[in-house]
Amino acid sequence: PLAPMPPETAKPTPSAVLTALSSDKVDPVILAQQVLDCIGDEPAAELATAAWAHPSPTVRKAGLYLLAKRPALSAPVESLTAFLARPTNERGDAQYDDHDLRTYAMMALALRGKLPVNANSFGFYTRLAAAQALELTYIWCLGVNGDRTAVPYLGRLLYDSNLRVRMKAAIALGQLGDPAAVPALEEMAANEAHAYGRNEAQAALERIKQGTTTRQ
């Protein structure tokens, strides 16, 4: 990893960082975090652009991480969206690998208000334990994304059989701040079997009431 450098020391170039990222001995996310601390937006954008298209999965992960952590950087929206496509093997069976790549791509898109919203996106990932984190991340990102067309879909998820899905949907609805979500959230706050779920529904209602919608 990059060692801390005094202010007068030359900053690492994107090409030098890419070389370091290509090493199997380096955790790409840890290195990317250190890169964020010592380079400005212009070289970070150059690095992210080069990294996300790199043939090495570890380098791509670092590039996507940079885009997710610095939403002010320009990002290739169409290419990032392609990361969200359902992966399949040669028989056409769904495969759910590269979870980190998909997670950072979702975050990078959502923080720019570019995450696709459509009915087919819900239930896109299986409920298998290995893929549920992707589904929960997608639901959370819809709130950050700021597109209120997601409200009807998120409202349905308040009645999902999975508590974590219900909670994430309530959080996302609170972030979106659309009054249209109030009736469903009020029902959840009154009738949800789990206290955690009731608390998230109530917090979402308060946020909508206060009119606080932030992308964070």
Tab-separated table of C-alpha atoms in Angstrom:
chain	number	residue	atom	x	y	z
A	1	PRO	CA	0.000	0.000	0.000
A	2	LEU	CA	0.984	3.614	-0.427
A	3	ALA	CA	2.888	5.000	2.528
A	4	PRO	CA	1.843	8.394	3.959
A	5	MET	CA	3.661	11.169	2.126
A	6	PRO	CA	4.680	14.659	3.265
A	7	PRO	CA	3.115	17.552	1.317
A	8	GLU	CA	6.286	18.259	-0.652
A	9	THR	CA	6.518	14.688	-1.946
A	10	ALA	CA	5.394	14.062	-5.527
A	11	LYS	CA	1.934	12.524	-5.749
A	12	PRO	CA	1.590	9.065	-7.311
A	13	THR	CA	0.621	9.074	-10.968
A	14	PRO	CA	-2.423	7.102	-12.154
A	15	SER	CA	-0.164	4.767	-14.139
A	16	ALA	CA	1.937	4.050	-11.055
A	17	VAL	CA	-1.179	3.344	-9.011
A	18	LEU	CA	-2.541	1.005	-11.692
A	19	THR	CA	0.729	-0.912	-11.587
A	20	ALA	CA	0.401	-1.250	-7.808
A	21	LEU	CA	-3.231	-2.290	-8.091
A	22	SER	CA	-2.297	-5.074	-10.491
A	23	SER	CA	-0.351	-6.824	-7.734
A	24	ASP	CA	-2.123	-9.741	-6.084
A	25	LYS	CA	-0.476	-8.707	-2.808
A	26	VAL	CA	-2.464	-5.479	-2.521
A	27	ASP	CA	-6.051	-5.104	-1.341
A	28	PRO	CA	-7.466	-2.864	-4.094
A	29	VAL	CA	-10.012	-1.132	-1.899
A	30	ILE	CA	-7.472	-0.294	0.825
A	31	LEU	CA	-5.141	1.102	-1.815
A	32	ALA	CA	-7.980	3.029	-3.448
A	33	GLN	CA	-8.853	4.544	-0.055
A	34	GLN	CA	-5.264	5.708	0.317
A	35	VAL	CA	-5.275	7.087	-3.209
A	36	LEU	CA	-8.309	9.220	-2.364
A	37	ASP	CA	-6.357	10.791	0.481
A	38	CYS	CA	-3.439	11.918	-1.654
A	39	ILE	CA	-4.626	12.828	-5.152
A	40	GLY	CA	-7.016	15.438	-6.486
A	41	ASP	CA	-10.097	15.027	-8.630
A	42	GLU	CA	-8.368	15.285	-11.998
A	43	PRO	CA	-5.896	12.399	-11.506
A	44	ALA	CA	-8.580	10.459	-9.613
A	45	ALA	CA	-10.874	10.732	-12.625
A	46	GLU	CA	-8.071	9.592	-14.925
A	47	LEU	CA	-7.304	6.681	-12.624
A	48	ALA	CA	-10.940	5.633	-12.268
A	49	THR	CA	-11.505	5.755	-16.031
A	50	ALA	CA	-8.456	3.559	-16.639
A	51	ALA	CA	-9.156	1.204	-13.755
A	52	TRP	CA	-12.824	0.385	-14.235
A	53	ALA	CA	-12.097	-0.923	-17.762
A	54	HIS	CA	-8.959	-2.829	-16.744
A	55	PRO	CA	-8.919	-6.604	-17.458
A	56	SER	CA	-8.051	-7.391	-13.829
A	57	PRO	CA	-11.136	-7.701	-11.550
A	58	THR	CA	-9.181	-6.297	-8.595
A	59	VAL	CA	-8.217	-3.189	-10.563
A	60	ARG	CA	-11.785	-2.745	-11.827
A	61	LYS	CA	-13.031	-2.952	-8.254
A	62	ALA	CA	-10.670	-0.159	-7.200
A	63	GLY	CA	-11.768	2.013	-10.124
A	64	LEU	CA	-15.440	1.537	-9.320
A	65	TYR	CA	-14.705	2.235	-5.666
A	66	LEU	CA	-13.156	5.575	-6.622
A	67	LEU	CA	-16.231	6.484	-8.668
A	68	ALA	CA	-18.504	5.479	-5.790
A	69	LYS	CA	-16.589	7.530	-3.233
A	70	ARG	CA	-16.209	10.666	-5.365
A	71	PRO	CA	-19.557	11.405	-6.990
A	72	ALA	CA	-18.223	14.696	-8.386
A	73	LEU	CA	-16.058	12.759	-10.849
A	74	SER	CA	-17.440	12.193	-14.328
A	75	ALA	CA	-18.491	8.584	-14.817
A	76	PRO	CA	-19.301	6.381	-17.835
A	77	VAL	CA	-22.976	5.842	-16.987
A	78	GLU	CA	-23.745	3.409	-19.801
A	79	SER	CA	-20.764	1.225	-18.968
A	80	LEU	CA	-21.525	1.310	-15.241
A	81	THR	CA	-25.111	0.272	-15.972
A	82	ALA	CA	-23.774	-2.715	-17.901
A	83	PHE	CA	-22.216	-3.987	-14.664
A	84	LEU	CA	-25.739	-4.473	-13.293
A	85	ALA	CA	-26.809	-6.924	-15.994
A	86	ARG	CA	-27.762	-10.359	-14.757
A	87	PRO	CA	-24.691	-12.552	-15.344
A	88	THR	CA	-25.267	-15.998	-16.818
A	89	ASN	CA	-23.128	-18.999	-17.579
A	90	GLU	CA	-22.921	-20.691	-20.984
A	91	ARG	CA	-26.155	-22.617	-20.265
A	92	GLY	CA	-28.002	-19.388	-19.473
A	93	ASP	CA	-28.228	-20.055	-15.737
A	94	ALA	CA	-28.006	-16.987	-13.498
A	95	GLN	CA	-24.653	-16.451	-11.837
A	96	TYR	CA	-24.007	-13.972	-9.046
A	97	ASP	CA	-20.296	-13.338	-8.905
A	98	ASP	CA	-18.339	-10.072	-8.744
A	99	HIS	CA	-20.559	-8.787	-5.943
A	100	ASP	CA	-18.196	-5.935	-5.081
A	101	LEU	CA	-18.082	-4.715	-8.673
A	102	ARG	CA	-21.874	-4.595	-8.842
A	103	THR	CA	-22.155	-2.958	-5.428
A	104	TYR	CA	-19.770	-0.124	-6.306
A	105	ALA	CA	-21.375	0.320	-9.733
A	106	MET	CA	-24.802	0.691	-8.061
A	107	MET	CA	-23.417	3.233	-5.622
A	108	ALA	CA	-21.593	5.196	-8.318
A	109	LEU	CA	-24.775	5.416	-10.399
A	110	ALA	CA	-27.078	6.214	-7.474
A	111	LEU	CA	-24.875	9.020	-6.170
A	112	ARG	CA	-25.155	10.625	-9.602
A	113	GLY	CA	-28.915	10.060	-9.850
A	114	LYS	CA	-28.414	7.630	-12.743
A	115	LEU	CA	-29.432	4.261	-11.287
A	116	PRO	CA	-32.033	2.634	-13.592
A	117	VAL	CA	-35.492	2.238	-12.061
A	118	ASN	CA	-37.947	-0.223	-13.552
A	119	ALA	CA	-40.231	-3.018	-12.457
A	120	ASN	CA	-37.849	-5.695	-13.688
A	121	SER	CA	-35.140	-4.474	-11.327
A	122	PHE	CA	-37.029	-5.748	-8.278
A	123	GLY	CA	-36.421	-9.382	-7.551
A	124	PHE	CA	-33.617	-9.095	-10.098
A	125	TYR	CA	-31.274	-10.869	-7.719
A	126	THR	CA	-32.175	-14.111	-6.028
A	127	ARG	CA	-32.949	-14.430	-2.354
A	128	LEU	CA	-30.021	-16.774	-1.945
A	129	ALA	CA	-27.788	-15.622	0.901
A	130	ALA	CA	-24.924	-15.069	-1.525
A	131	ALA	CA	-26.896	-12.537	-3.544
A	132	GLN	CA	-29.186	-10.908	-1.003
A	133	ALA	CA	-26.641	-8.211	-0.190
A	134	LEU	CA	-26.884	-7.038	-3.799
A	135	GLU	CA	-30.650	-6.763	-3.584
A	136	LEU	CA	-30.481	-4.853	-0.306
A	137	THR	CA	-27.834	-2.521	-1.732
A	138	TYR	CA	-29.999	-1.873	-4.782
A	139	ILE	CA	-33.008	-1.000	-2.617
A	140	TRP	CA	-30.933	1.376	-0.479
A	141	CYS	CA	-29.412	2.971	-3.576
A	142	LEU	CA	-32.880	3.737	-4.946
A	143	GLY	CA	-33.352	6.135	-2.050
A	144	VAL	CA	-30.018	7.811	-2.724
A	145	ASN	CA	-30.783	7.907	-6.448
A	146	GLY	CA	-33.587	10.422	-5.948
A	147	ASP	CA	-35.895	9.102	-8.693
A	148	ARG	CA	-39.416	9.001	-7.249
A	149	THR	CA	-40.666	6.639	-9.934
A	150	ALA	CA	-39.301	3.954	-7.597
A	151	VAL	CA	-41.886	4.792	-4.912
A	152	PRO	CA	-44.641	2.347	-6.048
A	153	TYR	CA	-42.163	-0.525	-6.281
A	154	LEU	CA	-40.600	0.270	-2.919
A	155	GLY	CA	-44.074	0.529	-1.386
A	156	ARG	CA	-44.776	-3.070	-2.375
A	157	LEU	CA	-41.561	-4.169	-0.692
A	158	LEU	CA	-42.891	-2.906	2.649
A	159	TYR	CA	-45.011	-6.090	2.600
A	160	ASP	CA	-42.148	-8.404	1.646
A	161	SER	CA	-41.636	-11.585	3.664
A	162	ASN	CA	-38.036	-10.570	4.469
A	163	LEU	CA	-37.621	-8.078	7.333
A	164	ARG	CA	-34.357	-6.676	5.964
A	165	VAL	CA	-36.017	-5.974	2.621
A	166	ARG	CA	-38.923	-4.210	4.365
A	167	MET	CA	-36.523	-2.098	6.422
A	168	LYS	CA	-34.377	-1.090	3.440
A	169	ALA	CA	-37.504	-0.184	1.476
A	170	ALA	CA	-38.710	2.040	4.328
A	171	ILE	CA	-35.320	3.758	4.519
A	172	ALA	CA	-35.312	4.347	0.756
A	173	LEU	CA	-38.825	5.800	0.834
A	174	GLY	CA	-37.784	8.166	3.603
A	175	GLN	CA	-34.817	9.306	1.543
A	176	LEU	CA	-37.007	9.927	-1.497
A	177	GLY	CA	-39.383	12.007	0.604
A	178	ASP	CA	-42.483	11.446	-1.516
A	179	PRO	CA	-45.764	12.012	0.416
A	180	ALA	CA	-47.342	9.298	-1.746
A	181	ALA	CA	-45.482	6.754	0.405
A	182	VAL	CA	-47.075	7.955	3.656
A	183	PRO	CA	-50.121	5.601	3.773
A	184	ALA	CA	-48.024	2.450	3.288
A	185	LEU	CA	-45.419	3.628	5.796
A	186	GLU	CA	-48.134	4.466	8.345
A	187	GLU	CA	-49.539	0.962	7.966
A	188	MET	CA	-46.064	-0.513	8.461
A	189	ALA	CA	-45.419	1.694	11.500
A	190	ALA	CA	-48.689	0.475	13.051
A	191	ASN	CA	-48.720	-3.187	12.064
A	192	GLU	CA	-45.139	-4.344	11.459
A	193	ALA	CA	-44.402	-7.348	13.672
A	194	HIS	CA	-40.783	-6.359	14.399
A	195	ALA	CA	-39.776	-3.288	16.369
A	196	TYR	CA	-36.852	-2.609	14.009
A	197	GLY	CA	-39.252	-2.447	11.092
A	198	ARG	CA	-41.695	-0.193	12.937
A	199	ASN	CA	-38.848	2.140	13.904
A	200	GLU	CA	-37.618	2.443	10.299
A	201	ALA	CA	-41.137	3.141	9.063
A	202	GLN	CA	-41.626	5.842	11.709
A	203	ALA	CA	-38.237	7.399	10.895
A	204	ALA	CA	-39.180	7.478	7.217
A	205	LEU	CA	-42.474	9.180	8.017
A	206	GLU	CA	-40.671	11.828	10.075
A	207	ARG	CA	-38.220	12.434	7.277
A	208	ILE	CA	-41.009	12.894	4.733
A	209	LYS	CA	-42.852	15.200	7.128
A	210	GLN	CA	-39.745	17.330	7.578
A	211	GLY	CA	-39.080	17.375	3.853
A	212	THR	CA	-35.496	16.183	4.223
A	213	THR	CA	-34.213	14.391	1.153
A	214	THR	CA	-30.473	14.074	0.812
A	215	ARG	CA	-28.152	12.127	-1.444
A	216	GLN	CA	-25.575	10.593	0.848
